[in-house]
């Protein structure tokens, strides 16, 4: 811990508390420190997880995902599948109402799905397979499909960005490229616009009219019972300030506790530290497939024998094995599609001499490699330092460009060669749920110029992705996932470097937390 943090932790709590914390304590008000301010409130306009977390308080979804990664009806009462899988009729639960008092209608769902489908890859696949999406009456909507789409409930219940939240039709008509300015959902909490202070506080109040689904809550599925009257998001960018406020009881829950402060928090008998997401975050090394030397797949493959996932993870999370996993393939460990197909390329003995020979045999001739490194994100910086050392030991002519994260985001969209401001590779993290299936795994796309940053051209990966969408049943999906992973070791759109778990910390009188995301239904404060 540095001197600044030690000094901050010694300060009186009153000096650390934000103005919002000066209010009297209330057993039915929960004060939460989010990972950052929620700068984008429209859940479809941003892929930031903080925007998704905000939206789960305000909105609801037709389907949810349980803790076993199975899609379950949520706002939907159920569905009927006909015509050999080409017709799905979904019926809404009765008595669903938006926060403005208007009933939730099938037309609202149709409009929301269309707006979501304009921005989300899973939604685009679903709408591309749809001949007609219409409201039959106020409680029933129907998909008429060009071909069976067995993953329709999974698409409408996906829990990772971008989530298909349901909003009133009048708001769903807003172009997907434009933010909606009014937060009206039908979820268990209401957004309190009058108490929003950008950069400091966001407030939610219990939706008295919300009708929970029957059954126990399980991740984003099941009964969403709001036990709290208010949830206040209090922004604290400084980790030491957040840690002090939590220990003094001025806040109740800190979403992403800083790794170097975990020992301090664990010594406080009133604080509990846990992993906040069983899927964690997947670290990846991403290549620029358009420019030398990584336009050569043989050169990308040469790195597979050199990457040491344990070294990468220890640079991020230290020696605490509860906070990271190695032996990680293309799909997130612990999710249904995770498999060991060809995994020995990453788990076998690490042989830098052999990898160096493979690099030379692949045709590497000392071309300059530019690695973009975000120095203001410690977990990304840690991965990058390990990767840079590995590349230099392999004989790579490496230039590390140390930048802030915002500059990395701006630079990495360049498709120019390194001589004209381009780049060769960078490290980043993606949500574990994003790599739980091909539907959300943008890092596995191989659709060339339209692919995610790096722009891999991998036709066989694309063909297998299409086959996965058409697969009927988990066994068929798992079989294709094994083929996708085998192909990924050939095309190498990216290299997974481990699974990292963020820690969350809360007061022990806060109970009922659901793993997977900061979800506030079922949470009690006693």
Short mmCIF file of C-alpha atoms in Angstrom, two decimals:
data_model
loop_
_atom_site.label_atom_id
_atom_site.label_comp_id
_atom_site.label_asym_id
_atom_site.label_seq_id
_atom_site.Cartn_x
_atom_site.Cartn_y
_atom_site.Cartn_z
CA UNK A 1 0.00 0.00 0.00
CA UNK A 2 1.44 3.41 -0.89
CA UNK A 3 1.86 6.34 1.48
CA UNK A 4 -1.08 8.22 0.00
CA UNK A 5 -3.46 5.35 0.77
CA UNK A 6 -2.09 4.89 4.29
CA UNK A 7 -2.63 8.59 4.96
CA UNK A 8 -6.14 8.51 3.54
CA UNK A 9 -7.10 5.53 5.67
CA UNK A 10 -5.98 7.40 8.77
CA UNK A 11 -8.26 10.38 8.07
CA UNK A 12 -11.44 10.85 10.10
CA UNK A 13 -14.45 9.33 8.41
CA UNK A 14 -16.22 12.68 8.26
CA UNK A 15 -13.52 14.06 5.99
CA UNK A 16 -13.78 11.10 3.68
CA UNK A 17 -17.54 10.99 3.34
CA UNK A 18 -19.18 12.53 0.30
CA UNK A 19 -22.01 15.00 0.99
CA UNK A 20 -24.59 12.32 0.20
CA UNK A 21 -23.34 10.27 3.15
CA UNK A 22 -24.32 12.91 5.68
CA UNK A 23 -27.93 11.70 5.68
CA UNK A 24 -29.20 9.67 8.67
CA UNK A 25 -28.71 5.91 8.45
CA UNK A 26 -31.76 3.96 7.31
CA UNK A 27 -32.03 0.20 7.47
CA UNK A 28 -33.99 0.18 4.21
CA UNK A 29 -31.57 2.43 2.32
CA UNK A 30 -28.51 0.77 0.84
CA UNK A 31 -25.49 2.87 -0.16
CA UNK A 32 -23.45 1.32 -2.90
CA UNK A 33 -20.09 2.35 -4.38
CA UNK A 34 -20.17 1.43 -8.10
CA UNK A 35 -17.10 0.80 -10.26
CA UNK A 36 -17.63 4.28 -11.74
CA UNK A 37 -20.34 6.83 -12.31
CA UNK A 38 -23.06 5.71 -14.70
CA UNK A 39 -22.40 8.32 -17.36
CA UNK A 40 -24.67 6.66 -19.96
CA UNK A 41 -28.15 5.88 -18.64
CA UNK A 42 -29.60 4.40 -21.85
CA UNK A 43 -28.85 0.66 -21.49
CA UNK A 44 -28.71 0.12 -25.26
CA UNK A 45 -26.45 3.03 -26.05
CA UNK A 46 -23.42 1.83 -24.10
CA UNK A 47 -21.60 -1.47 -23.63
CA UNK A 48 -20.27 -0.31 -20.24
CA UNK A 49 -21.12 -2.79 -17.48
CA UNK A 50 -22.01 0.05 -15.13
CA UNK A 51 -24.80 1.07 -17.54
CA UNK A 52 -26.05 -2.54 -17.61
CA UNK A 53 -26.02 -2.72 -13.80
CA UNK A 54 -28.00 0.51 -13.57
CA UNK A 55 -30.52 -0.83 -16.08
CA UNK A 56 -31.16 -4.03 -14.13
CA UNK A 57 -32.69 -1.93 -11.34
CA UNK A 58 -34.97 0.01 -13.67
CA UNK A 59 -35.91 -2.43 -16.43
CA UNK A 60 -36.97 -6.04 -16.81
CA UNK A 61 -36.47 -8.63 -19.55
CA UNK A 62 -38.69 -11.19 -21.25
CA UNK A 63 -36.34 -13.97 -20.17
CA UNK A 64 -33.64 -14.21 -17.53
CA UNK A 65 -30.64 -16.45 -17.04
CA UNK A 66 -30.37 -18.62 -13.95
CA UNK A 67 -27.21 -19.53 -12.07
CA UNK A 68 -26.82 -22.63 -14.25
CA UNK A 69 -26.74 -20.45 -17.41
CA UNK A 70 -30.20 -21.59 -18.53
CA UNK A 71 -32.72 -19.17 -20.02
CA UNK A 72 -35.96 -18.92 -18.01
CA UNK A 73 -39.17 -16.93 -18.63
CA UNK A 74 -39.16 -13.65 -16.71
CA UNK A 75 -41.65 -11.05 -17.96
CA UNK A 76 -42.86 -13.85 -20.22
CA UNK A 77 -45.45 -16.18 -18.75
CA UNK A 78 -44.34 -18.77 -21.28
CA UNK A 79 -44.11 -19.50 -24.98
CA UNK A 80 -45.46 -21.85 -27.63
CA UNK A 81 -43.24 -23.14 -30.44
CA UNK A 82 -44.95 -24.29 -33.65
CA UNK A 83 -44.29 -24.94 -37.34
CA UNK A 84 -41.18 -26.99 -36.74
CA UNK A 85 -39.53 -24.26 -34.68
CA UNK A 86 -40.31 -21.47 -37.14
CA UNK A 87 -43.01 -19.82 -35.03
CA UNK A 88 -42.62 -18.65 -31.42
CA UNK A 89 -45.55 -17.05 -29.61
CA UNK A 90 -44.60 -15.43 -26.29
CA UNK A 91 -47.28 -14.51 -23.74
CA UNK A 92 -46.61 -11.82 -21.14
CA UNK A 93 -47.39 -12.26 -17.44
CA UNK A 94 -50.51 -10.34 -16.39
CA UNK A 95 -50.46 -7.04 -14.47
CA UNK A 96 -47.06 -5.83 -15.67
CA UNK A 97 -46.82 -2.02 -15.55
CA UNK A 98 -44.22 0.58 -16.38
CA UNK A 99 -43.16 3.14 -13.80
CA UNK A 100 -45.39 5.75 -15.47
CA UNK A 101 -48.42 3.56 -14.70
CA UNK A 102 -48.99 2.37 -18.25
CA UNK A 103 -49.41 -1.40 -18.83
CA UNK A 104 -46.63 -3.34 -20.50
CA UNK A 105 -47.93 -4.44 -23.90
CA UNK A 106 -46.63 -6.81 -26.53
CA UNK A 107 -46.09 -3.76 -28.79
CA UNK A 108 -43.64 -2.37 -26.21
CA UNK A 109 -41.70 -5.63 -26.34
CA UNK A 110 -41.63 -5.68 -30.15
CA UNK A 111 -40.30 -2.12 -30.29
CA UNK A 112 -37.70 -2.80 -27.59
CA UNK A 113 -36.47 -5.95 -29.31
CA UNK A 114 -36.10 -4.13 -32.62
CA UNK A 115 -34.13 -1.29 -31.01
CA UNK A 116 -31.89 -3.78 -29.17
CA UNK A 117 -31.38 -5.84 -32.30
CA UNK A 118 -30.00 -2.84 -34.13
CA UNK A 119 -27.00 -2.73 -31.76
CA UNK A 120 -26.39 -6.22 -30.37
CA UNK A 121 -24.71 -9.08 -32.28
CA UNK A 122 -27.01 -11.75 -30.80
CA UNK A 123 -29.99 -9.54 -31.58
CA UNK A 124 -28.79 -9.00 -35.12
CA UNK A 125 -28.53 -12.77 -35.61
CA UNK A 126 -32.05 -13.27 -34.26
CA UNK A 127 -33.59 -10.52 -36.40
CA UNK A 128 -31.72 -11.75 -39.47
CA UNK A 129 -33.44 -15.12 -38.94
CA UNK A 130 -36.84 -13.43 -38.48
CA UNK A 131 -39.38 -12.97 -41.26
CA UNK A 132 -41.88 -11.15 -39.08
CA UNK A 133 -42.02 -9.90 -35.47
CA UNK A 134 -45.44 -8.63 -34.46
CA UNK A 135 -47.82 -8.04 -31.55
CA UNK A 136 -50.86 -10.31 -31.82
CA UNK A 137 -52.65 -8.49 -29.00
CA UNK A 138 -51.64 -6.70 -25.79
CA UNK A 139 -50.19 -9.83 -24.17
CA UNK A 140 -48.86 -11.89 -27.09
CA UNK A 141 -46.01 -11.31 -29.52
CA UNK A 142 -44.92 -13.66 -32.28
CA UNK A 143 -41.71 -14.39 -34.13
CA UNK A 144 -42.13 -15.91 -37.59
CA UNK A 145 -38.71 -17.28 -38.47
CA UNK A 146 -37.01 -18.13 -41.77
CA UNK A 147 -35.49 -21.18 -40.11
CA UNK A 148 -35.53 -22.61 -36.58
CA UNK A 149 -33.63 -20.50 -34.05
CA UNK A 150 -33.41 -22.70 -30.93
CA UNK A 151 -31.50 -20.04 -28.97
CA UNK A 152 -34.32 -17.47 -29.08
CA UNK A 153 -34.88 -17.52 -25.26
CA UNK A 154 -31.12 -17.23 -24.71
CA UNK A 155 -31.02 -14.19 -26.98
CA UNK A 156 -33.90 -12.47 -25.17
CA UNK A 157 -32.45 -13.40 -21.77
CA UNK A 158 -28.76 -12.64 -22.32
CA UNK A 159 -27.35 -11.03 -19.15
CA UNK A 160 -24.29 -9.37 -20.61
CA UNK A 161 -24.08 -6.22 -22.69
CA UNK A 162 -26.13 -5.38 -24.56
CA UNK A 163 -29.17 -6.70 -22.62
CA UNK A 164 -32.61 -6.68 -24.33
CA UNK A 165 -34.38 -4.59 -21.69
CA UNK A 166 -38.05 -3.73 -22.28
CA UNK A 167 -39.11 -0.08 -22.37
CA UNK A 168 -42.31 1.67 -23.51
CA UNK A 169 -42.88 1.66 -27.25
CA UNK A 170 -42.74 5.47 -27.35
CA UNK A 171 -39.13 5.30 -26.08
CA UNK A 172 -38.22 2.24 -28.10
CA UNK A 173 -38.99 4.28 -31.23
CA UNK A 174 -35.92 6.44 -30.50
CA UNK A 175 -33.19 5.56 -32.97
CA UNK A 176 -30.69 3.13 -31.48
CA UNK A 177 -27.88 5.58 -32.26
CA UNK A 178 -29.55 8.21 -30.04
CA UNK A 179 -29.82 8.02 -26.27
CA UNK A 180 -33.25 7.97 -24.68
CA UNK A 181 -33.58 10.80 -22.17
CA UNK A 182 -36.29 9.29 -19.96
CA UNK A 183 -35.65 6.24 -17.77
CA UNK A 184 -38.98 4.41 -17.67
CA UNK A 185 -38.92 0.66 -17.16
CA UNK A 186 -41.01 -1.93 -15.35
CA UNK A 187 -38.30 -3.26 -13.04
CA UNK A 188 -38.27 -3.56 -9.23
CA UNK A 189 -36.80 -0.06 -8.71
CA UNK A 190 -37.54 3.36 -10.18
CA UNK A 191 -34.87 5.81 -11.32
CA UNK A 192 -35.19 9.02 -9.26
CA UNK A 193 -34.19 11.64 -11.82
CA UNK A 194 -34.54 14.59 -9.42
CA UNK A 195 -31.81 13.23 -7.12
CA UNK A 196 -29.29 12.39 -9.83
CA UNK A 197 -25.98 14.29 -9.42
CA UNK A 198 -23.68 13.46 -12.33
CA UNK A 199 -20.32 12.24 -11.11
CA UNK A 200 -21.52 11.90 -7.51
CA UNK A 201 -24.83 10.12 -6.92
CA UNK A 202 -27.61 8.12 -8.57
CA UNK A 203 -30.76 7.15 -6.64
CA UNK A 204 -33.34 4.42 -7.12
CA UNK A 205 -36.58 3.90 -5.18
CA UNK A 206 -38.58 0.70 -4.77
CA UNK A 207 -41.30 0.21 -7.39
CA UNK A 208 -44.38 -0.36 -5.23
CA UNK A 209 -46.37 -1.69 -8.19
CA UNK A 210 -43.83 -4.33 -9.23
CA UNK A 211 -45.22 -7.88 -9.39
CA UNK A 212 -42.37 -10.38 -8.92
CA UNK A 213 -42.34 -13.67 -10.71
CA UNK A 214 -42.97 -16.66 -8.47
CA UNK A 215 -39.98 -18.68 -7.37
CA UNK A 216 -36.60 -18.08 -5.78
CA UNK A 217 -34.22 -15.61 -7.45
CA UNK A 218 -31.36 -17.13 -9.46
CA UNK A 219 -29.00 -14.68 -11.17
CA UNK A 220 -31.29 -12.64 -13.48
CA UNK A 221 -34.16 -15.17 -13.36
CA UNK A 222 -36.81 -15.99 -10.77
CA UNK A 223 -38.58 -13.75 -8.27
CA UNK A 224 -37.17 -10.23 -8.05
CA UNK A 225 -38.36 -9.08 -4.63
CA UNK A 226 -37.23 -5.59 -3.62
CA UNK A 227 -36.68 -5.50 0.16
CA UNK A 228 -34.99 -2.09 0.10
CA UNK A 229 -36.81 1.25 -0.11
CA UNK A 230 -33.87 3.08 -1.67
CA UNK A 231 -30.59 2.26 -3.35
CA UNK A 232 -28.08 5.11 -3.52
CA UNK A 233 -25.05 4.83 -5.80
CA UNK A 234 -22.28 6.96 -4.29
CA UNK A 235 -19.31 7.56 -6.61
CA UNK A 236 -15.88 7.28 -4.96
CA UNK A 237 -13.08 7.11 -7.51
CA UNK A 238 -10.39 6.89 -4.80
CA UNK A 239 -10.04 3.35 -3.46
CA UNK A 240 -8.78 4.45 -0.06
CA UNK A 241 -11.81 6.69 0.43
CA UNK A 242 -14.17 3.85 -0.49
CA UNK A 243 -12.39 1.42 1.84
CA UNK A 244 -12.56 3.84 4.76
CA UNK A 245 -16.23 4.60 4.16
CA UNK A 246 -17.07 0.90 4.05
CA UNK A 247 -15.18 0.13 7.25
CA UNK A 248 -16.88 3.01 9.06
CA UNK A 249 -20.35 1.95 7.91
CA UNK A 250 -20.90 5.07 5.81
CA UNK A 251 -21.50 2.88 2.75
CA UNK A 252 -22.79 -0.67 2.69
CA UNK A 253 -21.33 -2.25 -0.44
CA UNK A 254 -18.26 -1.60 -2.60
CA UNK A 255 -18.60 -3.18 -6.01
CA UNK A 256 -14.93 -3.56 -6.98
CA UNK A 257 -12.65 -3.59 -3.97
CA UNK A 258 -9.05 -2.81 -4.78
CA UNK A 259 -6.77 -5.87 -4.67
CA UNK A 260 -4.11 -4.25 -2.49
CA UNK A 261 -6.72 -3.26 0.11
CA UNK A 262 -8.29 -6.72 0.47
CA UNK A 263 -6.08 -7.80 3.44
CA UNK A 264 -7.12 -4.65 5.32
CA UNK A 265 -10.80 -5.23 4.60
CA UNK A 266 -10.64 -8.90 5.56
CA UNK A 267 -9.30 -7.95 9.00
CA UNK A 268 -12.46 -5.91 9.70
CA UNK A 269 -15.00 -8.16 11.42
CA UNK A 270 -17.88 -6.08 10.06
CA UNK A 271 -16.83 -6.49 6.41
CA UNK A 272 -17.09 -9.53 4.15
CA UNK A 273 -15.02 -9.88 0.96
CA UNK A 274 -16.18 -12.21 -1.83
CA UNK A 275 -15.77 -12.71 -5.56
CA UNK A 276 -18.37 -10.62 -7.30
CA UNK A 277 -18.85 -12.67 -10.45
CA UNK A 278 -18.37 -16.45 -10.91
CA UNK A 279 -17.63 -15.90 -14.59
CA UNK A 280 -14.97 -13.31 -13.80
CA UNK A 281 -13.02 -11.49 -16.48
CA UNK A 282 -11.06 -13.07 -19.29
CA UNK A 283 -7.67 -11.57 -20.08
CA UNK A 284 -6.70 -11.65 -23.75
CA UNK A 285 -3.81 -10.72 -26.02
CA UNK A 286 -5.30 -9.17 -29.15
CA UNK A 287 -3.46 -8.90 -32.46
CA UNK A 288 -3.82 -6.55 -35.42
CA UNK A 289 -4.59 -9.00 -38.23
CA UNK A 290 -4.33 -6.37 -40.96
CA UNK A 291 -0.68 -5.41 -40.58
CA UNK A 292 2.66 -7.28 -40.43
CA UNK A 293 3.80 -9.28 -38.62
CA UNK A 294 0.50 -10.49 -37.15
CA UNK A 295 -1.26 -10.72 -40.50
CA UNK A 296 0.58 -14.06 -40.68
CA UNK A 297 -1.34 -16.77 -38.76
CA UNK A 298 1.80 -18.88 -38.34
CA UNK A 299 3.44 -16.02 -36.44
CA UNK A 300 0.37 -15.69 -34.20
CA UNK A 301 0.44 -19.44 -33.56
CA UNK A 302 4.10 -19.30 -32.53
CA UNK A 303 3.12 -17.34 -29.41
CA UNK A 304 0.83 -20.11 -28.14
CA UNK A 305 3.81 -22.12 -26.91
CA UNK A 306 5.28 -19.14 -25.04
CA UNK A 307 2.29 -17.64 -23.22
CA UNK A 308 2.34 -18.53 -19.51
CA UNK A 309 -1.12 -17.86 -18.14
CA UNK A 310 -0.06 -18.20 -14.50
CA UNK A 311 2.59 -15.50 -14.95
CA UNK A 312 0.02 -13.18 -16.47
CA UNK A 313 -2.51 -13.74 -13.70
CA UNK A 314 -0.02 -13.37 -10.86
CA UNK A 315 0.94 -9.99 -12.27
CA UNK A 316 -2.69 -8.96 -11.87
CA UNK A 317 -3.89 -10.69 -8.70
CA UNK A 318 -0.81 -12.00 -6.91
CA UNK A 319 -0.51 -15.47 -5.47
CA UNK A 320 -4.10 -15.80 -4.20
CA UNK A 321 -5.41 -18.63 -6.39
CA UNK A 322 -8.97 -17.89 -5.31
CA UNK A 323 -8.80 -14.78 -7.49
CA UNK A 324 -7.61 -16.28 -10.78
CA UNK A 325 -7.49 -19.36 -12.99
CA UNK A 326 -5.02 -20.54 -15.58
CA UNK A 327 -5.55 -23.47 -17.95
CA UNK A 328 -8.14 -21.32 -19.68
CA UNK A 329 -9.38 -21.95 -23.22
CA UNK A 330 -11.47 -19.89 -25.60
CA UNK A 331 -14.68 -20.18 -23.56
CA UNK A 332 -15.01 -19.08 -19.95
CA UNK A 333 -14.27 -21.78 -17.36
CA UNK A 334 -17.33 -22.94 -15.45
CA UNK A 335 -19.72 -22.16 -18.30
CA UNK A 336 -21.40 -24.89 -20.39
CA UNK A 337 -19.24 -24.47 -23.51
CA UNK A 338 -15.85 -24.50 -21.77
CA UNK A 339 -13.81 -27.47 -23.03
CA UNK A 340 -10.28 -28.85 -23.31
CA UNK A 341 -10.08 -29.23 -27.10
CA UNK A 342 -6.46 -28.57 -28.09
CA UNK A 343 -5.83 -26.85 -24.77
CA UNK A 344 -2.39 -28.39 -24.47
CA UNK A 345 -1.11 -25.56 -26.70
CA UNK A 346 -1.44 -23.37 -23.60
CA UNK A 347 -1.14 -25.87 -20.76
CA UNK A 348 1.81 -27.93 -22.01
CA UNK A 349 5.41 -27.17 -20.95
CA UNK A 350 6.41 -23.62 -21.82
CA UNK A 351 9.42 -23.68 -24.15
CA UNK A 352 10.64 -20.23 -25.15
CA UNK A 353 13.48 -21.63 -27.28
CA UNK A 354 11.03 -23.72 -29.29
CA UNK A 355 8.63 -20.77 -29.59
CA UNK A 356 11.48 -18.58 -30.81
CA UNK A 357 12.37 -21.13 -33.50
CA UNK A 358 8.69 -21.39 -34.50
CA UNK A 359 8.55 -17.61 -34.81
CA UNK A 360 11.55 -17.55 -37.12
CA UNK A 361 10.28 -20.49 -39.17
CA UNK A 362 6.95 -18.70 -39.56
CA UNK A 363 8.78 -15.86 -41.31
CA UNK A 364 9.30 -13.25 -38.62
CA UNK A 365 12.17 -11.02 -39.75
CA UNK A 366 12.42 -8.43 -37.03
CA UNK A 367 9.49 -6.23 -38.04
CA UNK A 368 8.70 -3.55 -35.46
CA UNK A 369 5.87 -4.56 -33.14
CA UNK A 370 3.98 -1.78 -31.33
CA UNK A 371 2.19 -2.81 -28.13
CA UNK A 372 -0.36 -0.32 -26.75
CA UNK A 373 -0.33 -0.32 -22.93
CA UNK A 374 -2.90 1.42 -20.71
CA UNK A 375 -0.79 2.49 -17.75
CA UNK A 376 -3.75 3.89 -15.77
CA UNK A 377 -5.44 0.45 -15.58
CA UNK A 378 -3.26 -1.62 -13.22
CA UNK A 379 -4.72 -4.98 -14.26
CA UNK A 380 -4.11 -4.26 -17.95
CA UNK A 381 -0.67 -2.86 -17.20
CA UNK A 382 0.21 -6.04 -15.30
CA UNK A 383 -0.68 -8.27 -18.25
CA UNK A 384 1.21 -6.00 -20.63
CA UNK A 385 4.42 -6.08 -18.57
CA UNK A 386 4.46 -9.90 -18.60
CA UNK A 387 3.66 -9.98 -22.31
CA UNK A 388 6.33 -7.45 -23.19
CA UNK A 389 8.97 -9.46 -21.33
CA UNK A 390 7.86 -12.64 -23.12
CA UNK A 391 8.04 -11.00 -26.55
CA UNK A 392 11.50 -9.57 -25.96
CA UNK A 393 12.76 -12.99 -24.84
CA UNK A 394 11.39 -14.38 -28.09
CA UNK A 395 13.44 -11.88 -30.06
CA UNK A 396 10.57 -9.60 -31.05
CA UNK A 397 11.53 -6.06 -32.02
CA UNK A 398 9.09 -4.59 -29.54
CA UNK A 399 8.12 -0.97 -28.91
CA UNK A 400 5.88 -0.43 -25.89
CA UNK A 401 3.76 2.70 -26.10
CA UNK A 402 2.55 3.64 -22.61
CA UNK A 403 -0.71 5.60 -22.79
CA UNK A 404 -3.81 6.32 -20.75
CA UNK A 405 -6.82 4.10 -21.42
CA UNK A 406 -8.72 6.79 -23.30
CA UNK A 407 -5.81 7.22 -25.72
CA UNK A 408 -5.55 3.44 -26.18
CA UNK A 409 -9.25 3.36 -27.09
CA UNK A 410 -8.69 6.09 -29.67
CA UNK A 411 -5.48 4.60 -31.09
CA UNK A 412 -6.61 1.01 -31.42
CA UNK A 413 -9.27 1.84 -34.00
CA UNK A 414 -6.51 2.81 -36.46
CA UNK A 415 -6.00 0.35 -39.31
CA UNK A 416 -2.80 2.04 -40.45
CA UNK A 417 0.67 0.41 -40.33
CA UNK A 418 2.85 1.19 -37.32
CA UNK A 419 4.85 3.67 -39.40
CA UNK A 420 1.71 5.79 -39.69
CA UNK A 421 0.48 5.63 -36.12
CA UNK A 422 -0.92 2.10 -36.18
CA UNK A 423 -0.42 -0.69 -33.68
CA UNK A 424 0.37 -4.41 -33.53
CA UNK A 425 -1.14 -5.79 -30.31
CA UNK A 426 -2.61 -4.92 -26.93
CA UNK A 427 -3.89 -6.65 -23.80
CA UNK A 428 -7.36 -6.19 -22.40
CA UNK A 429 -10.06 -7.91 -20.37
CA UNK A 430 -13.52 -8.95 -21.50
CA UNK A 431 -16.40 -10.07 -19.30
CA UNK A 432 -16.48 -13.81 -18.63
CA UNK A 433 -20.12 -13.95 -19.68
CA UNK A 434 -19.16 -12.43 -23.04
CA UNK A 435 -16.95 -15.46 -23.73
CA UNK A 436 -19.49 -17.95 -22.45
CA UNK A 437 -20.82 -18.48 -25.98
CA UNK A 438 -20.14 -17.49 -29.60
CA UNK A 439 -23.17 -15.18 -29.44
CA UNK A 440 -21.47 -12.58 -27.27
CA UNK A 441 -17.83 -13.32 -28.05
CA UNK A 442 -16.86 -10.42 -30.29
CA UNK A 443 -13.21 -11.43 -29.84
CA UNK A 444 -13.97 -14.70 -31.69
CA UNK A 445 -15.55 -13.12 -34.76
CA UNK A 446 -13.72 -13.64 -38.04
CA UNK A 447 -15.75 -11.38 -40.32
CA UNK A 448 -12.79 -9.28 -41.49
CA UNK A 449 -13.42 -5.53 -41.79
CA UNK A 450 -16.63 -5.84 -39.78
CA UNK A 451 -15.02 -7.79 -36.94
CA UNK A 452 -14.08 -6.30 -33.59
CA UNK A 453 -10.84 -4.32 -33.33
CA UNK A 454 -8.02 -6.44 -34.78
CA UNK A 455 -10.28 -7.39 -37.72
CA UNK A 456 -9.54 -11.14 -38.12
CA UNK A 457 -10.54 -12.76 -41.40
CA UNK A 458 -11.44 -16.32 -40.36
CA UNK A 459 -14.17 -17.80 -42.60
CA UNK A 460 -14.21 -21.18 -40.86
CA UNK A 461 -14.78 -19.56 -37.45
CA UNK A 462 -17.70 -17.67 -38.96
CA UNK A 463 -19.14 -20.83 -40.50
CA UNK A 464 -18.92 -22.64 -37.17
CA UNK A 465 -20.55 -19.69 -35.40
CA UNK A 466 -23.51 -19.90 -37.79
CA UNK A 467 -23.71 -23.66 -37.17
CA UNK A 468 -23.76 -23.04 -33.41
CA UNK A 469 -26.75 -20.70 -33.72
CA UNK A 470 -28.65 -23.42 -35.58
CA UNK A 471 -27.65 -26.23 -33.17
CA UNK A 472 -30.59 -27.74 -31.30
CA UNK A 473 -29.79 -28.59 -27.69
CA UNK A 474 -26.80 -28.19 -25.40
CA UNK A 475 -25.00 -31.34 -26.53
CA UNK A 476 -24.98 -30.15 -30.14
CA UNK A 477 -23.84 -26.69 -29.08
CA UNK A 478 -21.01 -28.16 -26.99
CA UNK A 479 -19.82 -30.31 -29.89
CA UNK A 480 -19.59 -27.23 -32.13
CA UNK A 481 -17.87 -25.27 -29.35
CA UNK A 482 -15.09 -27.86 -29.34
CA UNK A 483 -14.66 -27.37 -33.08
CA UNK A 484 -14.62 -23.59 -32.62
CA UNK A 485 -11.87 -23.88 -30.04
CA UNK A 486 -9.81 -26.20 -32.26
CA UNK A 487 -10.16 -23.73 -35.13
CA UNK A 488 -9.25 -20.81 -32.87
CA UNK A 489 -5.84 -22.40 -32.22
CA UNK A 490 -5.32 -22.29 -35.99
CA UNK A 491 -6.63 -18.81 -36.71
CA UNK A 492 -5.61 -17.28 -33.33
CA UNK A 493 -7.94 -14.26 -33.35
CA UNK A 494 -6.64 -13.68 -29.80
CA UNK A 495 -4.87 -15.62 -27.04
CA UNK A 496 -6.61 -16.11 -23.68
CA UNK A 497 -4.19 -15.40 -20.83
CA UNK A 498 -6.33 -16.36 -17.82
CA UNK A 499 -9.50 -15.75 -15.84
CA UNK A 500 -9.45 -13.01 -13.20
CA UNK A 501 -12.01 -12.49 -10.45
CA UNK A 502 -12.75 -9.06 -9.07
CA UNK A 503 -13.48 -8.80 -5.36
CA UNK A 504 -16.55 -7.15 -3.90
CA UNK A 505 -16.86 -6.08 -0.26
CA UNK A 506 -19.93 -5.38 1.84
CA UNK A 507 -21.00 -4.87 5.43
CA UNK A 508 -21.98 -8.14 7.11
CA UNK A 509 -25.48 -6.82 7.84
CA UNK A 510 -26.11 -6.79 4.08
CA UNK A 511 -27.41 -10.17 2.97
CA UNK A 512 -29.00 -11.81 -0.05
CA UNK A 513 -26.41 -10.75 -2.63
CA UNK A 514 -26.72 -12.66 -5.89
CA UNK A 515 -23.53 -13.65 -7.68
CA UNK A 516 -22.86 -12.54 -11.22
CA UNK A 517 -23.48 -8.80 -11.02
CA UNK A 518 -24.54 -6.13 -8.53
CA UNK A 519 -28.23 -7.08 -8.56
CA UNK A 520 -30.29 -5.44 -5.84
CA UNK A 521 -33.44 -7.53 -5.66
CA UNK A 522 -33.33 -10.07 -2.82
CA UNK A 523 -30.81 -7.86 -0.95
CA UNK A 524 -31.62 -7.03 2.66
CA UNK A 525 -29.95 -4.69 5.11
CA UNK A 526 -30.44 -5.66 8.76
#
